[in-house]
Short mmCIF file of C-alpha atoms in Angstrom, two decimals:
data_model
loop_
_atom_site.label_atom_id
_atom_site.label_comp_id
_atom_site.label_asym_id
_atom_site.label_seq_id
_atom_site.Cartn_x
_atom_site.Cartn_y
_atom_site.Cartn_z
CA UNK A 7 -12.43 -11.22 22.76
CA UNK A 8 -12.28 -7.55 23.72
CA UNK A 9 -10.87 -5.29 20.94
CA UNK A 10 -7.78 -4.40 22.97
CA UNK A 11 -6.98 -8.07 23.58
CA UNK A 12 -6.02 -8.59 19.92
CA UNK A 13 -2.74 -6.75 20.54
CA UNK A 14 0.09 -7.13 19.91
CA UNK A 15 -1.10 -7.70 16.35
CA UNK A 16 1.10 -8.90 13.51
CA UNK A 17 0.06 -7.05 10.35
CA UNK A 18 1.12 -8.22 6.90
CA UNK A 19 1.06 -6.22 3.68
CA UNK A 20 1.58 -8.67 0.82
CA UNK A 21 1.97 -6.96 -2.53
CA UNK A 22 3.16 -8.15 -5.91
CA UNK A 23 6.86 -7.56 -5.22
CA UNK A 24 7.38 -7.55 -1.45
CA UNK A 25 5.69 -8.74 1.73
CA UNK A 26 5.98 -6.49 4.80
CA UNK A 27 5.51 -7.78 8.34
CA UNK A 28 5.10 -5.40 11.28
CA UNK A 29 3.87 -5.41 14.86
CA UNK A 30 1.21 -3.04 16.22
CA UNK A 31 1.17 -3.02 20.01
CA UNK A 32 -2.11 -1.18 20.57
CA UNK A 33 -4.89 0.58 18.69
CA UNK A 34 -3.53 3.57 16.77
CA UNK A 35 0.11 2.74 17.52
CA UNK A 36 2.78 3.08 14.86
CA UNK A 37 3.80 -0.24 13.25
CA UNK A 38 7.23 -1.42 14.41
CA UNK A 39 9.68 -4.34 14.03
CA UNK A 40 9.15 -4.13 10.28
CA UNK A 41 10.55 -6.99 8.20
CA UNK A 42 10.40 -7.06 4.40
CA UNK A 43 10.69 -10.19 2.25
CA UNK A 44 10.51 -10.27 -1.53
CA UNK A 45 7.64 -12.41 -2.82
CA UNK A 46 9.98 -14.73 -4.72
CA UNK A 47 11.82 -15.59 -1.49
CA UNK A 48 8.86 -15.98 0.85
CA UNK A 49 8.45 -19.51 2.17
CA UNK A 50 6.09 -21.14 4.64
CA UNK A 51 8.96 -21.67 7.08
CA UNK A 52 9.82 -17.95 7.01
CA UNK A 53 6.24 -17.00 7.76
CA UNK A 54 6.10 -19.52 10.59
CA UNK A 55 9.31 -18.16 12.10
CA UNK A 56 8.19 -14.52 11.93
CA UNK A 57 4.85 -15.36 13.56
CA UNK A 58 6.55 -17.31 16.35
CA UNK A 59 9.17 -14.63 17.05
CA UNK A 60 6.67 -11.79 17.51
CA UNK A 61 4.43 -13.54 20.08
CA UNK A 62 1.35 -11.89 18.64
CA UNK A 63 -2.24 -12.38 19.78
CA UNK A 64 -3.67 -11.92 16.31
CA UNK A 65 -2.45 -11.87 12.70
CA UNK A 66 -4.12 -9.86 9.93
CA UNK A 67 -3.05 -9.61 6.31
CA UNK A 68 -3.79 -7.66 3.17
CA UNK A 69 -2.81 -9.81 0.21
CA UNK A 70 -3.25 -9.22 -3.53
CA UNK A 71 -1.37 -12.36 -4.67
CA UNK A 72 -3.24 -15.71 -4.35
CA UNK A 73 0.01 -17.71 -4.24
CA UNK A 74 1.27 -15.62 -1.34
CA UNK A 75 -2.08 -15.89 0.45
CA UNK A 76 -1.69 -19.68 0.38
CA UNK A 77 1.80 -19.39 1.87
CA UNK A 78 0.56 -17.09 4.63
CA UNK A 79 -2.26 -19.48 5.54
CA UNK A 80 0.11 -22.45 5.61
CA UNK A 81 2.69 -20.62 7.72
CA UNK A 82 0.16 -19.03 10.07
CA UNK A 83 -3.23 -20.82 10.09
CA UNK A 84 -4.72 -18.18 12.41
CA UNK A 85 -4.19 -15.35 9.92
CA UNK A 86 -7.25 -13.27 9.00
CA UNK A 87 -7.24 -12.03 5.41
CA UNK A 88 -8.98 -8.75 4.64
CA UNK A 89 -11.62 -9.35 1.98
CA UNK A 90 -14.83 -8.18 0.36
CA UNK A 91 -16.94 -9.01 3.42
CA UNK A 92 -14.61 -7.51 6.04
CA UNK A 93 -16.04 -4.84 8.33
CA UNK A 94 -14.84 -1.33 7.51
CA UNK A 95 -14.58 1.98 9.37
CA UNK A 96 -15.92 3.87 6.35
CA UNK A 97 -18.76 3.59 3.86
CA UNK A 98 -18.21 2.52 0.27
CA UNK A 99 -19.60 3.25 -3.16
CA UNK A 100 -17.49 0.67 -5.03
CA UNK A 101 -17.72 -2.94 -6.17
CA UNK A 102 -16.17 -4.66 -3.15
CA UNK A 103 -15.74 -7.89 -5.13
CA UNK A 104 -13.06 -6.29 -7.31
CA UNK A 105 -11.28 -3.94 -4.91
CA UNK A 106 -7.94 -5.09 -3.49
CA UNK A 107 -7.43 -5.42 0.25
CA UNK A 108 -4.55 -2.96 0.11
CA UNK A 109 -6.86 -0.25 -1.23
CA UNK A 110 -9.36 -0.91 1.57
CA UNK A 111 -6.54 -0.65 4.11
CA UNK A 112 -5.41 2.67 2.64
CA UNK A 113 -8.93 4.03 2.94
CA UNK A 114 -9.23 2.72 6.52
CA UNK A 115 -6.19 4.74 7.55
CA UNK A 116 -7.50 7.77 5.65
CA UNK A 117 -10.79 7.53 7.54
CA UNK A 118 -9.00 7.23 10.87
CA UNK A 119 -6.54 10.06 10.27
CA UNK A 120 -8.69 12.61 8.45
CA UNK A 121 -12.27 11.36 8.19
CA UNK A 122 -12.98 12.68 4.70
CA UNK A 123 -11.59 14.43 1.60
CA UNK A 124 -8.46 12.34 1.12
CA UNK A 125 -6.64 10.94 -1.92
CA UNK A 126 -4.24 8.08 -1.18
CA UNK A 127 -1.78 7.19 -3.93
CA UNK A 128 0.10 3.94 -3.35
CA UNK A 129 3.18 3.50 -5.55
CA UNK A 130 4.30 -0.09 -5.87
CA UNK A 131 4.34 -2.56 -8.76
CA UNK A 132 1.03 -0.94 -9.65
CA UNK A 133 0.04 2.57 -8.59
CA UNK A 134 -3.39 2.94 -7.04
CA UNK A 135 -5.18 6.25 -6.49
CA UNK A 136 -8.18 6.10 -4.17
CA UNK A 137 -10.61 8.73 -2.92
CA UNK A 138 -12.43 9.29 0.34
CA UNK A 139 -15.04 11.94 -0.45
CA UNK A 140 -16.42 14.81 1.60
CA UNK A 141 -18.86 12.49 3.36
CA UNK A 142 -16.20 9.96 4.26
CA UNK A 143 -17.18 7.45 1.57
CA UNK A 144 -14.73 5.45 -0.52
CA UNK A 145 -16.00 6.33 -3.98
CA UNK A 146 -13.33 4.61 -6.11
CA UNK A 147 -10.19 5.71 -7.90
CA UNK A 148 -7.69 4.78 -10.58
CA UNK A 149 -4.99 2.17 -11.19
CA UNK A 150 -1.87 2.83 -13.26
CA UNK A 151 1.48 1.10 -13.84
CA UNK A 152 4.13 1.62 -11.20
CA UNK A 153 7.17 3.71 -12.06
CA UNK A 154 9.60 0.78 -11.97
CA UNK A 155 7.27 -1.40 -14.02
CA UNK A 156 7.22 1.25 -16.74
CA UNK A 157 11.02 1.43 -16.70
CA UNK A 158 11.43 -2.34 -16.88
CA UNK A 159 8.79 -2.75 -19.56
CA UNK A 160 10.43 -0.19 -21.84
CA UNK A 161 13.80 -1.92 -21.50
CA UNK A 162 12.31 -5.38 -22.01
CA UNK A 163 10.46 -4.40 -25.18
CA UNK A 164 13.42 -2.65 -26.83
CA UNK A 165 16.79 -3.89 -28.04
CA UNK A 166 19.17 -1.25 -26.68
CA UNK A 167 17.42 0.70 -23.93
CA UNK A 168 18.59 -0.19 -20.39
CA UNK A 169 16.59 -0.18 -17.16
CA UNK A 170 17.29 3.18 -15.56
CA UNK A 171 17.51 4.24 -11.95
CA UNK A 172 14.28 6.01 -11.08
CA UNK A 173 15.27 9.42 -9.82
CA UNK A 174 14.39 12.97 -10.89
CA UNK A 175 16.04 13.97 -14.19
CA UNK A 176 18.63 16.73 -14.20
CA UNK A 177 17.04 18.23 -17.29
CA UNK A 178 14.10 17.47 -19.54
CA UNK A 179 16.40 17.61 -22.58
CA UNK A 180 18.64 14.55 -22.38
CA UNK A 181 22.01 14.78 -24.10
CA UNK A 182 22.51 11.01 -23.97
CA UNK A 183 20.27 7.95 -23.90
CA UNK A 184 20.23 7.55 -20.10
CA UNK A 185 19.31 11.18 -19.48
CA UNK A 186 16.71 11.08 -22.24
CA UNK A 187 15.17 7.94 -20.71
CA UNK A 188 15.11 9.48 -17.25
CA UNK A 189 13.50 12.65 -18.59
CA UNK A 190 10.86 10.72 -20.51
CA UNK A 191 10.03 8.16 -17.84
CA UNK A 192 10.26 10.27 -14.70
CA UNK A 193 9.03 13.47 -16.30
CA UNK A 194 6.23 11.63 -18.04
CA UNK A 195 5.30 9.77 -14.87
CA UNK A 196 5.07 13.05 -13.00
CA UNK A 197 2.59 14.21 -15.64
CA UNK A 198 0.55 11.02 -15.25
CA UNK A 199 0.39 11.42 -11.48
CA UNK A 200 -0.43 15.12 -11.62
CA UNK A 201 -3.21 14.51 -14.16
CA UNK A 202 -4.79 11.72 -12.13
CA UNK A 203 -4.54 13.48 -8.78
CA UNK A 204 -6.02 16.65 -10.25
CA UNK A 205 -8.82 14.70 -11.89
CA UNK A 206 -9.63 13.04 -8.56
CA UNK A 207 -10.19 16.42 -6.95
CA UNK A 208 -6.87 17.22 -5.30
CA UNK A 209 -7.75 20.90 -5.01
CA UNK A 210 -10.24 20.06 -2.26
CA UNK A 211 -8.50 17.09 -0.67
CA UNK A 212 -5.42 16.08 1.26
CA UNK A 213 -3.04 13.98 -0.85
CA UNK A 214 -1.11 11.10 0.70
CA UNK A 215 1.65 9.15 -1.05
CA UNK A 216 2.64 5.71 0.21
CA UNK A 217 4.33 2.59 -1.16
CA UNK A 218 7.91 1.81 -2.12
CA UNK A 219 8.28 4.61 -4.69
CA UNK A 220 6.32 7.27 -2.80
CA UNK A 221 9.39 9.32 -1.93
CA UNK A 222 10.70 9.28 -5.50
CA UNK A 223 7.36 10.29 -6.98
CA UNK A 224 6.87 13.02 -4.38
CA UNK A 225 10.08 14.66 -5.63
CA UNK A 226 8.81 14.51 -9.21
CA UNK A 227 5.47 16.26 -8.75
CA UNK A 228 4.88 19.96 -8.26
CA UNK A 229 2.49 19.77 -5.34
CA UNK A 230 2.62 19.38 -1.58
CA UNK A 231 1.85 15.83 -0.47
CA UNK A 232 2.11 13.83 2.75
CA UNK A 233 4.56 10.93 2.34
CA UNK A 234 3.70 8.08 4.73
CA UNK A 235 5.60 4.80 4.12
CA UNK A 236 3.68 2.93 6.87
CA UNK A 237 0.21 4.07 5.80
CA UNK A 238 -1.06 0.71 4.51
CA UNK A 239 0.22 -1.21 7.52
CA UNK A 240 -1.67 1.18 9.78
CA UNK A 241 -4.85 0.60 7.80
CA UNK A 242 -4.43 -3.17 8.02
CA UNK A 243 -4.24 -2.87 11.80
CA UNK A 244 -7.47 -0.85 11.87
CA UNK A 245 -9.33 -3.44 9.82
CA UNK A 246 -7.73 -6.19 11.89
CA UNK A 247 -9.24 -4.69 15.02
CA UNK A 248 -12.68 -4.72 13.38
CA UNK A 249 -12.25 -8.34 12.29
CA UNK A 250 -11.36 -9.32 15.86
CA UNK A 251 -14.34 -7.43 17.28
CA UNK A 252 -16.73 -9.10 14.83
CA UNK A 253 -15.30 -12.54 15.56
CA UNK A 254 -15.91 -12.05 19.30
CA UNK A 255 -19.66 -11.45 18.89
#
């Protein structure tokens, strides 16, 4: 199969909370026809319907949840899952056996867009921070709790504190419980992100934010970042093209 014959490609980004489906019509094209399903509502029949509706020539998925991977395989037996042995468009200096497919996809898009010196921070249930160094190698990164997970955990482990809406605080000195929570969680999270990004070498690198909370976090931090909601989907498509090329040999 020629590389271009794998399009249109259905790309799937299956995280801990949501599963995103999108169509990529050609190499380097922007993902479109995006459909999002929460992981608790995803069923084999839904996957089968989405695959049938999009008339794709190939299906590639990044999945970090084994239960969801089983559903994807059952609903679309032709799906290719990105894994530790998948071909990459960048070199690595990490333990591939322990690195999630979503992080590999983020680095694939970083390599395509910029080539080197990139930090990609992906804010979902967990927040991942990954680095492409000056030679275009994926050298590793950091993993932290997601902003919403921190908010929910604090509420769950206390008797009277509610789950707050994650948005920038009006002031860092809260006059009531809700404002104090927002100041502590959002202000504190901004400090966490700033510390990690700085420690990963942000002064010399482009910084990209993606994931469901990327826009919120971008408003919290005091630095210029590129917010790209479709970043991971684009990276999945890149790795999908390499998988198809390898399979055709």
